[in-house]
Structures are given as C-alpha cells and as structure tokens.
Amino acid sequence: GSCTAQCDAGYEPLCSDETVPRFGCQLQCSAAKFNTSFSCKGRPCDAPARADIENAAAEVCAEGPLISHNTSCTTQCLHGYEASVGTLECSLMQLSPPTFECLGLPCSAPVGISNAGEVACKEGSVIEHGSVCTASCAFGYISDV
C-alpha cells in the first residue's frame, strides 16, 4: 500500500527522493518498510500585489514573486520613492509586516540660479514630496515663473 505524506498547516511535505516540496508526496510500503521518507518544510509567502502598492517597482520584492519560508522580501519602489520598511519577513505563508508603502522623497531647493535669494525657495532648502517651491529672489529682483 501507499501513504500520502501530510504536514501541519503552513508546511508542505518534501519526499526524501525529491528536491521540491509538494502536496501528494507518496510513500510506498513494501516488506514492512517505506521506500522513502519525508520532512515538512515551511511554505513560501506570496509577495504583496503591485496593484496594492502605489509607486512600487515592477518587481515588488527583489527576491521575486515567491519568498521562501524564514527569509525576507527586500521591498522596492520606483525611482524617487522610498519604502516605508526595508524588508518583509516570511514565516509560514505570512509576511510581517504584510505590506509597505512607497513614500515620495523630498526635493532639494534649486541652486545656481542667477539673482535667486540665499535659498531659492521661500519654503526652505528642502521641499517635501507633493509640496511646491515658491521662488525667492534677491532684493530688487522678481521671479519670471
């Protein structure tokens, strides 16, 4: 007869004669012993869906769409954005934290503009993502923007 290997939730069987875990691992009984053995390996995690993360890179995790158990997803965003967390840890099909955000990086005020004020923006030398720079000119000059 035969026996189908089973593991606890979050794990999948790896037959000793195979290289990839899979459900349906079969052990054959012959003359009071099985032809192979098995172990239970933690199942991988799916990377977060790109559609759920605004400004994420095409490949949300540097490691690809499947993250191995007990490893991490290195988060990736489009140029000009930074991930709210650097890594998501995978354990038994669950990422922790489960997702991340891509936050816009600030801009530095422009430099090298003739007759600009000491700082070219009235808001200061760093302008937050989504904010505007109001031109600041040296005394006696006005902005042409």
C-alpha positions as YAML, in Angstrom:
chain: A
units: angstrom
residues:
- id: 1
  name: GLY
  ca: [0.00, 0.00, 0.00]
- id: 2
  name: SER
  ca: [0.89, 3.64, -0.02]
- id: 3
  name: CYS
  ca: [0.70, 6.62, 2.30]
- id: 4
  name: THR
  ca: [0.31, 10.30, 1.35]
- id: 5
  name: ALA
  ca: [2.60, 12.50, 3.45]
- id: 6
  name: GLN
  ca: [0.83, 15.21, 5.47]
- id: 7
  name: CYS
  ca: [2.16, 18.19, 7.41]
- id: 8
  name: ASP
  ca: [0.76, 20.79, 9.79]
- id: 9
  name: ALA
  ca: [-0.82, 23.98, 8.39]
- id: 10
  name: GLY
  ca: [1.76, 26.27, 6.80]
- id: 11
  name: TYR
  ca: [4.10, 23.37, 5.96]
- id: 12
  name: GLU
  ca: [4.35, 21.10, 2.94]
- id: 13
  name: PRO
  ca: [5.95, 17.66, 2.59]
- id: 14
  name: LEU
  ca: [9.33, 17.11, 0.95]
- id: 15
  name: CYS
  ca: [9.90, 13.50, -0.04]
- id: 16
  name: SER
  ca: [13.49, 12.44, 0.56]
- id: 17
  name: ASP
  ca: [13.84, 11.43, -3.10]
- id: 18
  name: GLU
  ca: [12.65, 14.84, -4.44]
- id: 19
  name: THR
  ca: [14.16, 18.33, -4.48]
- id: 20
  name: VAL
  ca: [10.97, 20.43, -4.31]
- id: 21
  name: PRO
  ca: [8.25, 20.17, -1.63]
- id: 22
  name: ARG
  ca: [4.80, 19.26, -2.97]
- id: 23
  name: PHE
  ca: [1.45, 18.06, -1.81]
- id: 24
  name: GLY
  ca: [0.79, 14.45, -2.81]
- id: 25
  name: CYS
  ca: [4.21, 13.10, -1.76]
- id: 26
  name: GLN
  ca: [3.64, 9.31, -1.75]
- id: 27
  name: LEU
  ca: [5.42, 6.74, 0.41]
- id: 28
  name: GLN
  ca: [5.18, 3.13, -0.78]
- id: 29
  name: CYS
  ca: [5.12, 0.33, 1.77]
- id: 30
  name: SER
  ca: [6.97, -2.85, 0.78]
- id: 31
  name: ALA
  ca: [8.00, -5.69, 3.09]
- id: 32
  name: ALA
  ca: [7.19, -3.73, 6.28]
- id: 33
  name: LYS
  ca: [9.11, -0.58, 5.33]
- id: 34
  name: PHE
  ca: [8.56, 2.55, 3.28]
- id: 35
  name: ASN
  ca: [10.59, 3.18, 0.11]
- id: 36
  name: THR
  ca: [11.32, 6.80, 1.13]
- id: 37
  name: SER
  ca: [10.84, 9.25, 4.00]
- id: 38
  name: PHE
  ca: [9.75, 12.88, 4.13]
- id: 39
  name: SER
  ca: [10.20, 16.10, 6.08]
- id: 40
  name: CYS
  ca: [7.91, 19.11, 6.46]
- id: 41
  name: LYS
  ca: [9.17, 22.42, 5.08]
- id: 42
  name: GLY
  ca: [7.65, 25.85, 5.75]
- id: 43
  name: ARG
  ca: [5.58, 27.08, 2.82]
- id: 44
  name: PRO
  ca: [6.67, 30.28, 1.00]
- id: 45
  name: CYS
  ca: [4.90, 33.65, 1.03]
- id: 46
  name: ASP
  ca: [3.46, 35.47, -1.95]
- id: 47
  name: ALA
  ca: [4.95, 38.91, -2.50]
- id: 48
  name: PRO
  ca: [2.45, 41.75, -1.99]
- id: 49
  name: ALA
  ca: [0.43, 42.60, -5.12]
- id: 50
  name: ARG
  ca: [1.96, 45.51, -7.06]
- id: 51
  name: ALA
  ca: [-1.56, 46.87, -7.74]
- id: 52
  name: ASP
  ca: [-1.99, 47.36, -3.97]
- id: 53
  name: ILE
  ca: [1.17, 49.48, -3.54]
- id: 54
  name: GLU
  ca: [1.22, 52.84, -5.28]
- id: 55
  name: ASN
  ca: [4.63, 53.65, -6.85]
- id: 56
  name: ALA
  ca: [6.05, 50.16, -6.21]
- id: 57
  name: ALA
  ca: [8.67, 48.88, -8.64]
- id: 58
  name: ALA
  ca: [7.60, 46.34, -11.28]
- id: 59
  name: GLU
  ca: [9.09, 43.62, -9.03]
- id: 60
  name: VAL
  ca: [7.76, 44.48, -5.55]
- id: 61
  name: CYS
  ca: [10.30, 42.19, -3.83]
- id: 62
  name: ALA
  ca: [13.87, 41.96, -5.11]
- id: 63
  name: GLU
  ca: [13.64, 38.20, -4.48]
- id: 64
  name: GLY
  ca: [10.71, 37.80, -6.90]
- id: 65
  name: PRO
  ca: [7.04, 36.85, -6.51]
- id: 66
  name: LEU
  ca: [7.63, 33.98, -4.02]
- id: 67
  name: ILE
  ca: [9.53, 34.48, -0.77]
- id: 68
  name: SER
  ca: [10.96, 31.35, 0.86]
- id: 69
  name: HIS
  ca: [9.98, 30.48, 4.43]
- id: 70
  name: ASN
  ca: [12.27, 32.13, 7.02]
- id: 71
  name: THR
  ca: [13.71, 34.60, 4.50]
- id: 72
  name: SER
  ca: [12.71, 38.17, 3.66]
- id: 73
  name: CYS
  ca: [11.35, 40.29, 0.84]
- id: 74
  name: THR
  ca: [13.56, 43.29, 0.08]
- id: 75
  name: THR
  ca: [11.00, 45.99, -0.74]
- id: 76
  name: GLN
  ca: [11.37, 48.01, -3.96]
- id: 77
  name: CYS
  ca: [9.86, 51.30, -5.12]
- id: 78
  name: LEU
  ca: [10.08, 53.42, -8.25]
- id: 79
  name: HIS
  ca: [12.93, 55.95, -8.55]
- id: 80
  name: GLY
  ca: [12.20, 58.97, -6.35]
- id: 81
  name: TYR
  ca: [10.29, 56.90, -3.77]
- id: 82
  name: GLU
  ca: [11.41, 55.07, -0.65]
- id: 83
  name: ALA
  ca: [9.81, 52.04, 1.01]
- id: 84
  name: SER
  ca: [8.27, 52.62, 4.45]
- id: 85
  name: VAL
  ca: [10.03, 49.40, 5.59]
- id: 86
  name: GLY
  ca: [13.13, 47.81, 4.05]
- id: 87
  name: THR
  ca: [12.13, 44.16, 4.42]
- id: 88
  name: LEU
  ca: [9.09, 41.96, 4.99]
- id: 89
  name: GLU
  ca: [9.81, 38.70, 6.86]
- id: 90
  name: CYS
  ca: [8.21, 35.45, 5.63]
- id: 91
  name: SER
  ca: [7.11, 32.78, 8.09]
- id: 92
  name: LEU
  ca: [4.66, 30.01, 7.21]
- id: 93
  name: MET
  ca: [2.97, 31.87, 4.34]
- id: 94
  name: GLN
  ca: [2.64, 35.15, 6.30]
- id: 95
  name: LEU
  ca: [4.65, 38.30, 5.63]
- id: 96
  name: SER
  ca: [5.42, 40.57, 8.57]
- id: 97
  name: PRO
  ca: [4.56, 43.34, 8.17]
- id: 98
  name: PRO
  ca: [2.13, 42.21, 5.46]
- id: 99
  name: THR
  ca: [2.83, 45.13, 3.09]
- id: 100
  name: PHE
  ca: [4.58, 48.51, 2.75]
- id: 101
  name: GLU
  ca: [4.16, 51.96, 1.23]
- id: 102
  name: CYS
  ca: [6.31, 53.81, -1.27]
- id: 103
  name: LEU
  ca: [6.79, 57.33, 0.05]
- id: 104
  name: GLY
  ca: [7.89, 60.22, -2.18]
- id: 105
  name: LEU
  ca: [11.35, 61.57, -1.40]
- id: 106
  name: PRO
  ca: [11.79, 65.31, -0.74]
- id: 107
  name: CYS
  ca: [13.49, 67.67, -3.23]
- id: 108
  name: SER
  ca: [16.41, 69.97, -2.57]
- id: 109
  name: ALA
  ca: [15.81, 73.61, -3.44]
- id: 110
  name: PRO
  ca: [17.41, 74.51, -6.79]
- id: 111
  name: VAL
  ca: [20.92, 76.01, -6.71]
- id: 112
  name: GLY
  ca: [22.94, 78.10, -9.18]
- id: 113
  name: ILE
  ca: [20.05, 80.36, -10.20]
- id: 114
  name: SER
  ca: [21.15, 83.92, -11.02]
- id: 115
  name: ASN
  ca: [19.76, 86.53, -8.64]
- id: 116
  name: ALA
  ca: [17.97, 83.99, -6.50]
- id: 117
  name: GLY
  ca: [17.68, 84.54, -2.78]
- id: 118
  name: GLU
  ca: [20.13, 82.90, -0.40]
- id: 119
  name: VAL
  ca: [17.76, 79.90, -0.52]
- id: 120
  name: ALA
  ca: [15.90, 79.67, -3.86]
- id: 121
  name: CYS
  ca: [12.61, 78.57, -2.24]
- id: 122
  name: LYS
  ca: [10.66, 80.53, 0.36]
- id: 123
  name: GLU
  ca: [9.79, 77.16, 1.97]
- id: 124
  name: GLY
  ca: [13.48, 76.42, 2.70]
- id: 125
  name: SER
  ca: [16.28, 74.25, 1.35]
- id: 126
  name: VAL
  ca: [14.24, 71.00, 1.43]
- id: 127
  name: ILE
  ca: [10.78, 70.73, -0.13]
- id: 128
  name: GLU
  ca: [8.63, 67.80, 0.96]
- id: 129
  name: HIS
  ca: [7.17, 65.45, -1.66]
- id: 130
  name: GLY
  ca: [3.95, 66.91, -3.06]
- id: 131
  name: SER
  ca: [4.78, 70.45, -1.87]
- id: 132
  name: VAL
  ca: [5.78, 73.42, -4.02]
- id: 133
  name: CYS
  ca: [8.79, 75.70, -4.13]
- id: 134
  name: THR
  ca: [7.86, 79.38, -4.18]
- id: 135
  name: ALA
  ca: [10.68, 81.24, -5.92]
- id: 136
  name: SER
  ca: [12.69, 83.55, -3.68]
- id: 137
  name: CYS
  ca: [14.71, 86.25, -5.44]
- id: 138
  name: ALA
  ca: [17.50, 88.54, -4.30]
- id: 139
  name: PHE
  ca: [16.44, 92.06, -3.25]
- id: 140
  name: GLY
  ca: [15.40, 94.08, -6.29]
- id: 141
  name: TYR
  ca: [14.50, 91.10, -8.46]
- id: 142
  name: ILE
  ca: [11.21, 89.32, -9.19]
- id: 143
  name: SER
  ca: [10.57, 85.80, -10.38]
- id: 144
  name: ASP
  ca: [9.69, 85.17, -14.03]
- id: 145
  name: VAL
  ca: [7.90, 81.89, -13.20]
...
